[in-house]
Amino acid sequence: MEYLTFCFVFSCWMKFASSVYSTDAPQAPAHIPKEKLLVLTVATEETDGFLRFMQSAKYFNYTVKVLGMGEGWKGGDVGRSIGGGQKIRLLKEAMEALADQEDLVVLSVDSYDLIFAGGPEEILRKFQQANHKVVFAAEGLVWPDKKLADQYPSVRSGKRYLNSGGIIGYAPYINSIVSQWNLHDNDDDQLFYTKIYLDPLQRQTLNMTLDHKCQIFQNLNGAVDEVLLKFGTDRVRVRNTMYDSLPAVVHGNGNTKMYLNYLANYVPNAWSYEHGCSHCDDDVLDLTHCCGKFEVYHEKHIQNFWEENRNVFSSFKVVGPEENLSQGEARNMGMDLCRKDATCDYYFSIDSDVMLTNRQTLKLLIEQNRKIIGPLVTRHGKLWSNFWGALSLDGYYARSEDYVDIVQRKRVGVWNIPYMAHVYLVKGSALRNELKERNFFILEKLDPDMALCRNGVFMYITNRHDFGRLISTANYNISHYNNDLWQIFENPVDWKEKYIHQNYTRIFTENYLEEPCPDVYWFPVFSEKACDELVEEMEHYGSWSGGKHEDKRIAGGYETVPTDDIHMKQIGFDKEWLHFIREFISPVTLKVFSGYYTKGYAIMNFVVKYTPDRQAYLRPHHDSSTFTINIALNNKDRDFQGGGCRFHRYNCSIESPRKGWSFMHPGRLTHLHEGLPTTNGTRYIAVSFIDP
Ligand SMILES: *[C@@H]1O[C@H](CO)[C@@H](O)[C@H](O)[C@H]1NC(C)=O
Ligand SMILES: *[C@@H]1O[C@H](CO)[C@@H](O)[C@H](O)[C@H]1NC(C)=O
Ligand SMILES: *[C@@H]1O[C@H](CO)[C@@H](O)[C@H](O)[C@H]1NC(C)=O
Ligand SMILES: *[C@@H]1O[C@H](CO)[C@@H](O)[C@H](O)[C@H]1NC(C)=O
Ligand SMILES: *[C@@H]1O[C@H](CO)[C@@H](O)[C@H](O)[C@H]1NC(C)=O
Ligand SMILES: *[C@@H]1O[C@H](CO)[C@@H](O)[C@H](O)[C@H]1NC(C)=O
Ligand SMILES: *[C@@H]1O[C@H](CO)[C@@H](O)[C@H](O)[C@H]1NC(C)=O
């Protein structure tokens, strides 16, 4: 029973199977004890990739010896051209001391772009099964000298060519190989190994082979389509679907670094369905003694914010459009403010289209303790967000398999991703070190945010909390007085939050509405802001009709019961207004006049202004509507005196209208009504004749 519970993970099952095999088959060699495996890797700097490698090694209890830490790198730019000889020089030096340990197995691997997916016992078992003294990683692409392709032994199936990112072998044999090195640090390591391997004599005497079917080593270059994540209970592996193998070492060689980053968001135990994120709380900062200094930056609209919050910040700089900076230059300049000030701990960048609703955002980001981290923000109801899950080979957008789950927070964690924009936090120390090359925002022809991903530092997005939203700014028309009023289509959530009354939803949950006269319903619908901005918008437009019978704005040109008003259409607000009716009035109609589904058609939508010196009241009349809404836009006693509405049939008056509350009553037959005189000040109401 113990095996049944413990051995749910595939690799354990393999271990079980092979131990059975070794007891049944006396000719099988004894297992190499895991203490006999030594991992050697060259790393001159503790890059993010190196730290991740060490984390995966620690998880499996590998014994790792790091060579060259702190030494200058002279091995060339291996990402773009040949090089890497320094790695062999360091390995050669290290092997001299190990050469006579005949039973020591040495695993030499890269570390900046490589992780472990399986443990030492598994690697040793697979090494023994390979039945050679030295096994190199293999790949499907020949590098760096394509002319050597023909000299490789042919293989019936599997990868044909050598990759030097992973080598495993007995110490004396490895030593025999690397002791042949007499080239320069910037000569090519892979070419050196290739030439030794392609020499038939050496291949035999040093008993070398390649891991053709990715039993131990998975190189991702040219093989991204062959691999999948395989989720177990405690561990996530990479599975090679071509050879049906579970490689124990995964190497993001060539331009597959971003893909490795994606795999390493899961492998070996970073995230699983059962346990979620297992490293999210590693190395978090204790913020009991908060906080650093923030530079905030941009535009005139934040002036008010600054006046209210200046105590929170120690300095502030506003850069307006008059400075004529390109977006990239502006972002560089913002970062420079932090970069050049040794006391700047963090740089927080937020664009105007980000709406953070979580007040803890900065604290949560700082706590997470990453060099670059952003909060996930998404466009409401869309899959549009501020990060990309993957990059295509030409460096543009590609959708990762997990993108939708991360955006919808079905997978929650801190994710290493290739591209992020709109809002992020960067450590000041990183700006002064890894990111001191200030020009990464105006690289090539990329978008300024796009370029942020091209610097080798891991960039994370967290969706561990709900942080806020991305606002759509594409169709933001700035020609109105209060432009946000027009955003009901583009940014409906923000529109609702700003303009709909706080207690509107209680109409449905708690029957939060009144019936002051028969069939006259009274309910909260507009926020203070909605009322104020609509009045401002009308006064800004200013062409009040004057309450005349002749009215060119309506069919027939004659109004029997005219008011002093402005139509929604006159300010270009009719489409938005009708949408408001359908979204927020129709549900109330259905509730109070059950079975009546309004289509929300309304030709007459207007704001009326009552003042004692122009028009103070409206004589009794019927409305040309199925039903009417009448929303009070300002406050009795504060803004005006008098006012209200009287329904004759019921001898019923409502004399204390409430700002933001709407009446809803039948229009044509039963509800003859009048507008009671406004005796002082100015009263505004918004009215719609809805039909049907
Ligand atoms: C690593 O060693 C620790 C302590 O001996 C042990 O608890 C853990 O299970 C080991 N990890 C693996 C993956 O074997
Ligand atoms: C290679 O080594 C294995 C054992 O490690 C041995 O069984 C095999 O015969 C060797 N092959 C050659 C060609 O020497
Ligand atoms: C702003 O920069 C653009 C392009 O660099 C240039 O054409 C324009 O004249 C500049 N405007 C001002 C006011 O300097
Ligand atoms: C909503 O209702 C609560 C409780 O009745 C009240 O305290 C609050 O002021 C109301 N909100 C507004 C905006 O009127
Ligand atoms: C912006 O609003 C103005 C005023 O309503 C209108 O004339 C203009 O066409 C609008 N622009 C766009 C791009 O919709
Ligand atoms: C209307 O109501 C008022 C009191 O609210 C009352 O004084 C008056 O007599 C009523 N009128 C009719 C016609 O019922
Ligand atoms: C009318 O309102 C103004 C201020 O809004 C106030 O000063 C004045 O006394 C009011 N007049 C009357 C007759 O109530």
Short mmCIF file of N, CA, C and O and ligand atoms in Angstrom, two decimals, residues 15 34 58-62 119-121 235, ligand 1:
data_model
loop_
_atom_site.label_atom_id
_atom_site.label_comp_id
_atom_site.label_asym_id
_atom_site.label_seq_id
_atom_site.Cartn_x
_atom_site.Cartn_y
_atom_site.Cartn_z
N LYS A 15 11.39 4.01 -10.60
CA LYS A 15 12.38 3.59 -9.63
C LYS A 15 11.99 2.21 -9.07
O LYS A 15 12.81 1.30 -8.97
N LYS A 34 23.73 7.61 -5.15
CA LYS A 34 23.56 8.99 -5.60
C LYS A 34 24.65 9.93 -5.08
O LYS A 34 24.89 10.98 -5.66
N LYS A 58 18.55 22.15 -5.75
CA LYS A 58 18.34 21.97 -4.32
C LYS A 58 17.10 21.12 -4.06
O LYS A 58 17.08 20.27 -3.18
N TYR A 59 16.09 21.33 -4.87
CA TYR A 59 14.86 20.58 -4.70
C TYR A 59 15.12 19.07 -4.81
O TYR A 59 14.57 18.27 -4.06
N PHE A 60 16.04 18.68 -5.74
CA PHE A 60 16.31 17.25 -5.93
C PHE A 60 17.52 16.77 -5.12
O PHE A 60 17.96 15.64 -5.27
N ASN A 61 18.09 17.65 -4.31
CA ASN A 61 19.26 17.31 -3.49
C ASN A 61 20.49 16.93 -4.31
O ASN A 61 21.23 16.01 -3.96
N TYR A 62 20.71 17.61 -5.43
CA TYR A 62 21.96 17.41 -6.18
C TYR A 62 23.12 18.03 -5.42
O TYR A 62 22.95 19.05 -4.73
N GLY A 119 15.56 13.72 -10.55
CA GLY A 119 16.57 13.69 -9.51
C GLY A 119 17.81 12.87 -9.85
O GLY A 119 17.88 12.24 -10.91
N PRO A 120 18.80 12.84 -8.93
CA PRO A 120 20.08 12.16 -9.16
C PRO A 120 19.94 10.65 -9.40
O PRO A 120 20.60 10.11 -10.29
N GLU A 121 19.07 9.98 -8.63
CA GLU A 121 18.93 8.52 -8.82
C GLU A 121 18.46 8.22 -10.24
O GLU A 121 18.95 7.31 -10.89
N ARG A 235 4.71 16.99 -8.43
CA ARG A 235 5.79 17.42 -9.30
C ARG A 235 5.28 17.56 -10.72
O ARG A 235 4.39 16.85 -11.15
C1 LIG B 1 16.06 16.01 -0.30
O1 LIG B 1 16.53 15.79 0.99
C2 LIG B 1 15.61 16.07 2.02
C3 LIG B 1 16.33 15.90 3.35
O2 LIG B 1 17.04 14.73 3.36
C4 LIG B 1 14.40 15.16 1.88
O3 LIG B 1 13.46 15.47 2.86
C5 LIG B 1 13.79 15.37 0.50
O4 LIG B 1 12.72 14.48 0.31
C6 LIG B 1 14.81 15.17 -0.59
N1 LIG B 1 14.21 15.56 -1.86
C7 LIG B 1 14.06 14.71 -2.86
C8 LIG B 1 13.37 15.26 -4.08
O5 LIG B 1 14.41 13.57 -2.82
#
